[in-house]
Short mmCIF file of C-alpha atoms and ligand atoms in Angstrom, two decimals:
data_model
loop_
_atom_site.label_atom_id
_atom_site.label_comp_id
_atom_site.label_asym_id
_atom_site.label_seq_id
_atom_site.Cartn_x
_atom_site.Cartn_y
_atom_site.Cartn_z
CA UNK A 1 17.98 -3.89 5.44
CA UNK A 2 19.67 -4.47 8.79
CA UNK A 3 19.52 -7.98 9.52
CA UNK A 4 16.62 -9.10 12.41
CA UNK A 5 14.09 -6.86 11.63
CA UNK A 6 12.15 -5.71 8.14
CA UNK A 7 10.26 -2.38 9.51
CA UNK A 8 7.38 -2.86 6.86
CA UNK A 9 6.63 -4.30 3.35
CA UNK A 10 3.66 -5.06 1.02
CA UNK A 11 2.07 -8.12 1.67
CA UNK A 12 0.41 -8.75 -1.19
CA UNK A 13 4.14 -7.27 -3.45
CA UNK A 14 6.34 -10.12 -1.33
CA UNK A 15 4.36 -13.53 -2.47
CA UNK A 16 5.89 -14.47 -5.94
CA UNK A 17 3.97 -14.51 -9.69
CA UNK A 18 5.02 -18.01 -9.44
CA UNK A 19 2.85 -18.63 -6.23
CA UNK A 20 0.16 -16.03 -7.28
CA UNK A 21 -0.10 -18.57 -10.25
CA UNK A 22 -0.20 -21.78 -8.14
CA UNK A 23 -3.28 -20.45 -6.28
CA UNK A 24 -4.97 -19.40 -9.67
CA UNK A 25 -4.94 -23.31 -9.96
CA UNK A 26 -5.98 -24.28 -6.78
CA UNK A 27 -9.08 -22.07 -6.69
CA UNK A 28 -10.03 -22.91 -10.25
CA UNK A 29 -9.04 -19.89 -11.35
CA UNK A 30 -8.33 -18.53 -15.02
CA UNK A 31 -6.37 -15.80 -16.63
CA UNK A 32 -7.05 -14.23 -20.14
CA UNK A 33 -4.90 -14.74 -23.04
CA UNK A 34 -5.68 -11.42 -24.59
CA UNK A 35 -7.34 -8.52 -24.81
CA UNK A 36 -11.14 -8.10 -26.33
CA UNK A 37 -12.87 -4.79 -25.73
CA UNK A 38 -16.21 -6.09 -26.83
CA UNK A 39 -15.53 -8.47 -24.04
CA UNK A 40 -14.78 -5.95 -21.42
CA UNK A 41 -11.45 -8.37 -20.72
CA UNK A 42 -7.88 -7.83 -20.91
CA UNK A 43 -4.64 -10.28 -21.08
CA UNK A 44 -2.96 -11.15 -18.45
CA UNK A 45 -5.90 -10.55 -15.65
CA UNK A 46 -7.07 -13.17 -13.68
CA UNK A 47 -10.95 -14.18 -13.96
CA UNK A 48 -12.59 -15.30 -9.89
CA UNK A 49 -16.14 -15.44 -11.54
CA UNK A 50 -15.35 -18.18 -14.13
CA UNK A 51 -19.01 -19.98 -13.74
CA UNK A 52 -20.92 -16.73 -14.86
CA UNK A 53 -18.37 -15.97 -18.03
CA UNK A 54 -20.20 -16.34 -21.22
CA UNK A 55 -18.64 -18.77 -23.67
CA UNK A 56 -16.68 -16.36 -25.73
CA UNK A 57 -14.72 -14.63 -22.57
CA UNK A 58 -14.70 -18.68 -21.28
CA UNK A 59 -12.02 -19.16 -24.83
CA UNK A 60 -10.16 -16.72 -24.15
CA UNK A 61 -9.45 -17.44 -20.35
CA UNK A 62 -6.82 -19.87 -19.55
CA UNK A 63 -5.77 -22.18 -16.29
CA UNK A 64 -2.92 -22.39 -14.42
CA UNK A 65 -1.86 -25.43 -16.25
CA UNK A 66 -2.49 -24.06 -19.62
CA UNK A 67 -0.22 -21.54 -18.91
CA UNK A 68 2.61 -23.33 -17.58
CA UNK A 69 2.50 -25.40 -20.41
CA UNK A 70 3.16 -22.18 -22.82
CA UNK A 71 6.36 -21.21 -21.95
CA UNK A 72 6.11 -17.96 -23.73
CA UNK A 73 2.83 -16.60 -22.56
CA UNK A 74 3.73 -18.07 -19.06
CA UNK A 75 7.21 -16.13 -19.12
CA UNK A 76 5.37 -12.57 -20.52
CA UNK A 77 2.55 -13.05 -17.76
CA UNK A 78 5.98 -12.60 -15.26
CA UNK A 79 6.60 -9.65 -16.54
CA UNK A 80 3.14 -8.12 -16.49
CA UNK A 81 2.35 -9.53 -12.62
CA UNK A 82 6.37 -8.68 -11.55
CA UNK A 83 9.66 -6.66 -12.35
CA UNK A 84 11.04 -9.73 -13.43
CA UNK A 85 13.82 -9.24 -16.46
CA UNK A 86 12.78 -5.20 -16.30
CA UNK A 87 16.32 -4.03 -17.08
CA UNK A 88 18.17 -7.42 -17.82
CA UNK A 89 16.84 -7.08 -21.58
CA UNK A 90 14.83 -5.09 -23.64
CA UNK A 91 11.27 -5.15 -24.29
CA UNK A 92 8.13 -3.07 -24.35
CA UNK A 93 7.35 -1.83 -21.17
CA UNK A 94 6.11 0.99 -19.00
CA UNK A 95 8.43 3.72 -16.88
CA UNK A 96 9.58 1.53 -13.61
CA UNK A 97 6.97 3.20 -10.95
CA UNK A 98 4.34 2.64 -13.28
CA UNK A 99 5.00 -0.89 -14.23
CA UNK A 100 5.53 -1.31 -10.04
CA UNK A 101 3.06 -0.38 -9.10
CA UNK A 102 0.78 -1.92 -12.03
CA UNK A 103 1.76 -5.48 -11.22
CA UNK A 104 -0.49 -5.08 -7.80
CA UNK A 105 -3.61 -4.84 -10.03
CA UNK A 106 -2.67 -8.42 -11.87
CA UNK A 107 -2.39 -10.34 -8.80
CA UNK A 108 -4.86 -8.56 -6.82
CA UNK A 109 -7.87 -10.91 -7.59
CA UNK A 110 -5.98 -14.04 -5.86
CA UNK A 111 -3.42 -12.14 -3.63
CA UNK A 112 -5.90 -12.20 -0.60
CA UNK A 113 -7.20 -16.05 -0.74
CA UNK A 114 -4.18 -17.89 0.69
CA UNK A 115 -3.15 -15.22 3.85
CA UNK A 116 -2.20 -18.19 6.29
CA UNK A 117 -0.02 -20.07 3.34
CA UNK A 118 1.50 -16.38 2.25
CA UNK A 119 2.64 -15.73 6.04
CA UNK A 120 3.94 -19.31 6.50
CA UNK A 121 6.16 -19.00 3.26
CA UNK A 122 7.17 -15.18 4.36
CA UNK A 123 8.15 -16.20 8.00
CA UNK A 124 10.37 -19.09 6.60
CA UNK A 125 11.71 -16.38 4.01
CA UNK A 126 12.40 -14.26 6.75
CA UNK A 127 14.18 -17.14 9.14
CA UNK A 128 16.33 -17.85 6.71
CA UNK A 129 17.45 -14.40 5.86
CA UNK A 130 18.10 -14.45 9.77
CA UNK A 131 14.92 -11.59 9.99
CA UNK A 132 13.11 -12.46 13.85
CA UNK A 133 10.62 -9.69 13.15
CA UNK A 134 8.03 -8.28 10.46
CA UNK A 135 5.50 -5.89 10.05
CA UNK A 136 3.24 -5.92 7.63
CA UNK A 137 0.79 -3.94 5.23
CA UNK A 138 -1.74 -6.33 4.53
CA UNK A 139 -5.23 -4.76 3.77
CA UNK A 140 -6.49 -0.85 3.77
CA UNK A 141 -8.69 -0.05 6.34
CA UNK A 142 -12.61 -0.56 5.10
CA UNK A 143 -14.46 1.69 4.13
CA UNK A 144 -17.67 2.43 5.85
CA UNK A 145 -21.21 3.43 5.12
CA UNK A 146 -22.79 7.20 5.91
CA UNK A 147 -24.86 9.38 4.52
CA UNK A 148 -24.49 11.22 1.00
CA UNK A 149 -24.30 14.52 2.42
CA UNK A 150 -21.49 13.30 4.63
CA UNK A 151 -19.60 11.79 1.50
CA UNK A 152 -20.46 15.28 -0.22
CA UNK A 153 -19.04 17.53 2.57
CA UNK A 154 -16.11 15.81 2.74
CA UNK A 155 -15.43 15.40 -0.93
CA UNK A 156 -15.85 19.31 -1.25
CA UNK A 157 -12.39 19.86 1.01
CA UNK A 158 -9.46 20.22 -0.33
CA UNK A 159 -5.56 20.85 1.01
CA UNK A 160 -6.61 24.45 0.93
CA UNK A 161 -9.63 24.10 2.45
CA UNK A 162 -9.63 26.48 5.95
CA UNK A 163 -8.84 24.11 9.22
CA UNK A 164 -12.15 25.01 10.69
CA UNK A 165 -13.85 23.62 7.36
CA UNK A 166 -11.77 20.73 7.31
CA UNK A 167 -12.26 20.02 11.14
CA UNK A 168 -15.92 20.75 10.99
CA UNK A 169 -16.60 18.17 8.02
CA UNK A 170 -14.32 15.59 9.72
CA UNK A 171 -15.64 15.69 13.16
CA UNK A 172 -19.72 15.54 11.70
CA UNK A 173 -18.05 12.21 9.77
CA UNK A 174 -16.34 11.43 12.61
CA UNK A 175 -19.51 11.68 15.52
CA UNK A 176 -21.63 9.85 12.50
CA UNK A 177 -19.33 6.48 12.52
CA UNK A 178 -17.80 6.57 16.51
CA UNK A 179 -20.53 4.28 17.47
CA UNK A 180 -22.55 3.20 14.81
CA UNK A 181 -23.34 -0.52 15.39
CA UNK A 182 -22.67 -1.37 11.20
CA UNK A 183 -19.46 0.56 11.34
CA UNK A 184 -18.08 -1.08 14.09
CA UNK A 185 -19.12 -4.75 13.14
CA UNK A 186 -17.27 -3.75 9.95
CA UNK A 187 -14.24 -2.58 11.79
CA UNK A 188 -14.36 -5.65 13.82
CA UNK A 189 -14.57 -8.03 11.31
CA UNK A 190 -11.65 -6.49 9.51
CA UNK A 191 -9.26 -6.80 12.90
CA UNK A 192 -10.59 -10.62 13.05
CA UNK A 193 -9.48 -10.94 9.34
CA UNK A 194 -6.00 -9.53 9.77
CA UNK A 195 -5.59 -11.52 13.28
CA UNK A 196 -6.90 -14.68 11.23
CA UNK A 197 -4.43 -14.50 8.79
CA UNK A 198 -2.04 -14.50 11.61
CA UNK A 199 -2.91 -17.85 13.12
CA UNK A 200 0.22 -20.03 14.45
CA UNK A 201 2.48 -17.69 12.87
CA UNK A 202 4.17 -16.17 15.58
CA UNK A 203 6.24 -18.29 18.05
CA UNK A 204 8.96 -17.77 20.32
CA UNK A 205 11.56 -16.84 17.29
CA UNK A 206 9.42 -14.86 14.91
CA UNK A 207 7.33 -12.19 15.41
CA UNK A 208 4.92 -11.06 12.90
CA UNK A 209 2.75 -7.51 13.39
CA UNK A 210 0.45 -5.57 11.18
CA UNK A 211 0.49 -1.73 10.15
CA UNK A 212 -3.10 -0.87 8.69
CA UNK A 213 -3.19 1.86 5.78
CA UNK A 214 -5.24 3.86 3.42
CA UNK A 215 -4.70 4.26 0.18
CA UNK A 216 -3.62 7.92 -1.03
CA UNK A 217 -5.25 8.08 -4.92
CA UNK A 218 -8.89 7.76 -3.03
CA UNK A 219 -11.34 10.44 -2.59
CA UNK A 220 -11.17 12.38 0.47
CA UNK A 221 -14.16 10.84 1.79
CA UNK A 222 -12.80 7.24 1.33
CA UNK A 223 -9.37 8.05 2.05
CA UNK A 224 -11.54 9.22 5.14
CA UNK A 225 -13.04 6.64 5.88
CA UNK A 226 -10.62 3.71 5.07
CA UNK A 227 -8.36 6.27 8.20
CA UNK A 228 -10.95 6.07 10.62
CA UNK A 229 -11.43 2.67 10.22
CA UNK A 230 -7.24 2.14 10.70
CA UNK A 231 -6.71 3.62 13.35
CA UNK A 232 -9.94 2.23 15.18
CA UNK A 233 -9.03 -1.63 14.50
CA UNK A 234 -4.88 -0.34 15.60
CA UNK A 235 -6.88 0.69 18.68
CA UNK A 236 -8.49 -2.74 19.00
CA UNK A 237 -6.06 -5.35 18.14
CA UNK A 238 -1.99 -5.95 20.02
CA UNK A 239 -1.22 -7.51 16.93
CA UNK A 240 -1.52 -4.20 14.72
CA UNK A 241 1.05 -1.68 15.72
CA UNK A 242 0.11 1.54 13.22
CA UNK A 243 -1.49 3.25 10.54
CA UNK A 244 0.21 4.34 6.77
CA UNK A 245 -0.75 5.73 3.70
CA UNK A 246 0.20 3.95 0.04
CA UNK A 247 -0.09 4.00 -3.28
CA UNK A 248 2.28 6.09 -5.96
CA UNK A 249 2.72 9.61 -4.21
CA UNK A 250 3.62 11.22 -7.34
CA UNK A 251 -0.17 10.37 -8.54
CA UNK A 252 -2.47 13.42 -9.34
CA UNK A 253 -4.71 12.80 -6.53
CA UNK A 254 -1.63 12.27 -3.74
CA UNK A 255 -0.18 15.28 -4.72
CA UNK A 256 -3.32 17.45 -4.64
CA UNK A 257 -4.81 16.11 -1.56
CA UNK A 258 -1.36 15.56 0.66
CA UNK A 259 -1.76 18.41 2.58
CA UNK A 260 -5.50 17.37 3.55
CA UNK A 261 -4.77 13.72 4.28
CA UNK A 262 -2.01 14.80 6.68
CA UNK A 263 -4.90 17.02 8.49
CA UNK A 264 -7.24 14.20 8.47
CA UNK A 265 -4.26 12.00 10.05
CA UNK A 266 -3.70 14.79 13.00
CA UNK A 267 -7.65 14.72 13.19
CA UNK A 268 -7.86 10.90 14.32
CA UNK A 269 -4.47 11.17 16.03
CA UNK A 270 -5.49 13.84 18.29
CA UNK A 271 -8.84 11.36 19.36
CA UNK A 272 -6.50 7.97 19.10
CA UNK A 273 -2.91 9.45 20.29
CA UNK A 274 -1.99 5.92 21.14
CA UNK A 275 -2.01 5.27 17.73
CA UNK A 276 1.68 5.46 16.22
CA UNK A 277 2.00 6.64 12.38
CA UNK A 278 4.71 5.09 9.93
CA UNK A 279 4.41 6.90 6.62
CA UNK A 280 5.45 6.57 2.93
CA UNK A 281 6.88 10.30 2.59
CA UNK A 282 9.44 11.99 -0.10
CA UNK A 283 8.95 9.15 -2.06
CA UNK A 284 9.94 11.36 -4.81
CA UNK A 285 13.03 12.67 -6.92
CA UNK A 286 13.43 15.75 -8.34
CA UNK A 287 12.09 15.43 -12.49
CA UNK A 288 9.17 13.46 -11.27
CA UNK A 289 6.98 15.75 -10.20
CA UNK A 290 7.42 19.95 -10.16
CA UNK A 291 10.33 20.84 -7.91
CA UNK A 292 7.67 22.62 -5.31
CA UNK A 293 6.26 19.11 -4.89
CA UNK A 294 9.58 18.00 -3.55
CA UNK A 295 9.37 20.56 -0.42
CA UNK A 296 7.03 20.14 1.81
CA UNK A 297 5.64 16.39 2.04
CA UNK A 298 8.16 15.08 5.23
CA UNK A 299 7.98 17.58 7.37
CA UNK A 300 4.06 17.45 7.16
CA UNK A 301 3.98 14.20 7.62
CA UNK A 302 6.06 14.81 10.86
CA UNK A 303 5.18 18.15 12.13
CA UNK A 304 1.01 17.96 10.99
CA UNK A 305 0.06 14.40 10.66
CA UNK A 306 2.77 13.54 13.79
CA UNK A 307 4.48 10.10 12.11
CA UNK A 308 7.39 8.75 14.04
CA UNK A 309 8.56 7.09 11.21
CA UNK A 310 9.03 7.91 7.52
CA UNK A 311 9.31 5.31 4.56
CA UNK A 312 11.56 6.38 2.01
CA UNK A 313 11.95 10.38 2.88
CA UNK A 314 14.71 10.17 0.12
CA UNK A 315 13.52 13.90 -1.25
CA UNK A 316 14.59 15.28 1.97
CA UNK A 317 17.33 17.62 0.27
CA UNK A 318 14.95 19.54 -1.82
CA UNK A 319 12.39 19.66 1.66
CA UNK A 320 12.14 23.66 2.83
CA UNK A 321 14.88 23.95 5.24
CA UNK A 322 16.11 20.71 5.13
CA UNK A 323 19.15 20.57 7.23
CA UNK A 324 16.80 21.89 10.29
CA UNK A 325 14.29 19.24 9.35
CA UNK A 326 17.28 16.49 9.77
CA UNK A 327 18.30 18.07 13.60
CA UNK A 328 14.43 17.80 14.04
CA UNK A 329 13.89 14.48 13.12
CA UNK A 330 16.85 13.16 15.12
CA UNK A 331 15.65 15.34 17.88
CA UNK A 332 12.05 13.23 17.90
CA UNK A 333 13.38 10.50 17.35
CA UNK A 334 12.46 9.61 13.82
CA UNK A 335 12.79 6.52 12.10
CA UNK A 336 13.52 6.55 8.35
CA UNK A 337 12.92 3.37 6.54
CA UNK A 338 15.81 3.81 3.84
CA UNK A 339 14.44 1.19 1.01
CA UNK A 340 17.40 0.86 -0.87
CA UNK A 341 16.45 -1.92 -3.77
CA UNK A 342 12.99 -0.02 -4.23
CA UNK A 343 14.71 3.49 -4.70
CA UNK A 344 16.70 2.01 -6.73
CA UNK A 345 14.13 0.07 -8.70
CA UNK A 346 11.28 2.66 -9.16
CA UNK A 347 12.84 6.05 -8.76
CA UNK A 348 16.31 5.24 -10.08
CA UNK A 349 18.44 6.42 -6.97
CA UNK A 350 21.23 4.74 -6.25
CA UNK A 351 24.89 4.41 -4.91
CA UNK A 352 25.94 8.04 -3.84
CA UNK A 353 21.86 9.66 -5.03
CA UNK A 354 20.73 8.02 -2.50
CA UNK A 355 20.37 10.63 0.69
CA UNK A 356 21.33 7.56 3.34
CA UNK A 357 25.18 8.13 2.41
ZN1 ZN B 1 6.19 0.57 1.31
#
């Protein structure tokens, strides 16, 4: 990462097990020692509702304290909620994407209860790494309510759908939520939560700004939905500066569906084209998913969902035509987040793989 400025990370994949765990404690939280099908309840996942849990799930959940105090369980639980000791030894454990991307579901529960605390330890983090400026993804867009037959129409497209079906679903979605009173107080409330979380953060020497995002493994209606409602609060706040799109792009649904979420991104960017796009594309290598999944998923996110910046982008070799993609994208100007430690981490590319050299 060039030193000063950190174009975007994952809130909730920056703050530590070890603080996740803290605030387990402070809210009274408890985590479960094992897992008990009859129980609905599995190890390692943290319990909010610990009031309403009958006595036998109350056993097997455990506090902070508990756990500290059992060095081994407290030393596997940093394994399941991180990538902590992933390649140092050996030990059971899912591929690297999947156990990456699994750790966001441990610490889920209590990532979003401390926001102010998390951005006070980041921006000290960041000060002392000599990093003046961060953007953020912090929380997907919310989804919003319509009618069924809305939800239905757009759940029928798909990325081969025609563009007249896919504009004429999108814009009935589109005129049903534009100025609906619920939909907007939703919207609203979300921007006051993000600029919330920001309070007496930034200062004269940091600077700390917000992307918004949907997640990618949704339905299209909710992947819909959670976009509108993006690049509305981006519209509404100076303190959010874009929209992305997450989650593991080599999932069944993110393949399928890329071609129709980059449509539904040139949708809402042709009615909000102040609205800049940074997006998670060619987060792939070649073995991970079929070769003609490699080709395609940069320059749509350029040329048909109009990003100005690309996270990752490290299939870019196997894209269609990729040299005249490269004289394109330095011809608009686009930035390419090169992630080096996460390529490395989750997709194994490293050293001379890895497209930046
Ligand atoms: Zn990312």
């Amino acid at each position: 990462m060039p030193k000063g400025g950190d174009l975007h990370h994952h809130y909730s994949g920056s703050i530590y097990a070890e603080t996740y765990l803290n605030w387990v404690g402070t809210h009274n939280y408890c985590v479960y020692r094992e897992d008990n099908a009859a129980l609905n309840i599995q190890k390692y996942r943290i319990e909010s509702k610990v009031s309403e849990l009958s006595s036998a799930a109350k056993a097997l959940c455990i506090t902070a304290d508990a756990i500290r105090s059992d060095n081994g369980f407290y030393r596997e639980l940093l394994k399941r909620w991180s990538d902590i000791d992933y390649f140092n030894h050996y030990h059971e454990q899912p591929p690297p994407d999947q156990q990456f991307f699994d750790t966001f579901g441990y610490f889920d529960p209590v990532a979003d209860s401390n926001y102010n605390e998390g951005f006070l330890w980041l921006k000290n983090t960041a000060i002392s790494e000599n990093v003046q400026y961060i953007e953020t993804i912090l929380k997907n867009g919310p989804n919003l309510v319509v009618a069924d037959e809305l939800n239905v129409m757009l759940d029928a497209l798909t990325s081969k759908s025609a563009d007249y079906e896919i504009d004429r679903a999108l814009t009935a979605y589109f005129n049903a939520v534009v100025n609906d009173t619920h939909a907007n107080l939703t919207i609203n409330n979300y921007v006051k939560m993000i600029e919330t979380s920001a309070d007496g953060i930034n200062d004269a020497n940091f600077t700390l700004r917000f992307q918004t995002y949907v997640f990618r493994g949704d339905s299209p209606s909710r992947v819909f939905s959670s976009l509108f409602s993006s690049f509305s609060a981006t519209m509404r706040s100076d303190l959010i500066v874009g929209v992305n799109i997450v989650g593991a792009e080599n999932g069944i649904v993110s393949m399928r569906d890329y071609t129709l979420h980059m449509k539904m991104f040139r949708f809402l960017k042709q009615r909000f084209p102040l609205v800049k796009l940074a997006m998670h594309a060619g987060e792939l290598v070649l073995g991970l998913v079929p070769p003609e999944g490699l080709q395609f998923h940069i320059r749509e996110a350029i040329e048909i969902a109009g990003a100005s910046r690309i996270g990752h982008g490290i299939d870019i070799f196997y894209e269609h035509n990729s040299y005249e993609l490269l004289q394109k994208m330095k011809q608009l100007n686009i930035v390419v987040e090169a992630v080096v430690s996460s390529n490395e981490f989750i997709l194994g590319i490293k050293n001379g793989a890895h497209p930046m050299l």
